[in-house]
Amino acid sequence: MVAGVLGRDGIALAIIDLGHATRFRAERRFDVAAETPARTLEILGGFLREAIDDSPLPVVGVGLSVPGIFNQQTGYAQALLPIGWRDVEMIHALERWLPAGLPLQIAHDATLAALAEFRWGAGRGAQRLLFLSGQRVGVGSALIVADEQAGRSDHSLQAGHLLVEPDGPACSCGAHGCLELFIDGRAIARALGREPHATAAELRHALESECDDTVFADVVKHLQTGLISLANTLAPDRIILSGLLAGVVSRFEGPLSRALGTSVVAQLDPIELAPSILDDDVLVGAAELAFEPLLRDPEAVVLGVGA
């Protein structure tokens, strides 16, 4: 299977086999928000075709994650706010690059990452899993419920747009004071006195190496506020923090857990808080998405590819 991630900083693709082993991985790094959607889809389509043609394994499906709300019925990206896309047709634009009959599945990146953690990572055994991923720009989120579709959820939760300061700065969604403005990569860079375009890798390293905890006080405070509100609203039994937020919870687990414990829901039933444990959880989730048509009807998929 080809699993892909479209994000603010470019595209990552991997060939992943049925045993979940990564057989090939490559990236194209560029500022997606600075390109037109048409040009980005052209780059993505060509990259997909290269990966398929060069794959060491037969490719019988493609799973692609996008940073926002994608409509499965229409094939349109409705709101990919981190890259500035609204109502962009994707399925037909990409299918022309693919072999005939090859299934193409597209879904919300955080939902796919949450699904991967739920099935294979830190979310195993959870009944209501709340997943938050700190990205360089924005916060991805998803809620996975164990008794719904064996953990599959198509609801694109937008926890990053929870209002925490109504008089705060403007957000790309049109509101003011959204949670993501205070806890994503931009907020971490600001706390460290770094340029806002610092890479996610640089920010992860800074989270591990910065010796002064007080520089992160504002990030931690707003994350505490968000966790309490989300816990009281969604009643999860486990919360997994991924991406840059995995570094935050690893460093500030005590203060975050104590704050979470003050929520009404956690006072009744304790809520586990933990960092993600999977490398490339979004790619793993995209592979899970790509496998679905094959596992549902293997004969139809195998016979249909290239027909």
mmCIF file of C-alpha atoms in Angstrom, residues 60 142 153 165-166:
data_model
loop_
_atom_site.group_PDB
_atom_site.id
_atom_site.type_symbol
_atom_site.label_atom_id
_atom_site.label_comp_id
_atom_site.label_asym_id
_atom_site.label_seq_id
_atom_site.Cartn_x
_atom_site.Cartn_y
_atom_site.Cartn_z
ATOM 1 C CA VAL A 60 -3.364 -2.260 -4.491
ATOM 2 C CA ALA A 142 -9.956 13.184 16.927
ATOM 3 C CA SER A 153 -14.486 7.375 13.209
ATOM 4 C CA GLU A 165 -9.559 33.616 24.923
ATOM 5 C CA PRO A 166 -12.453 35.251 23.018
#
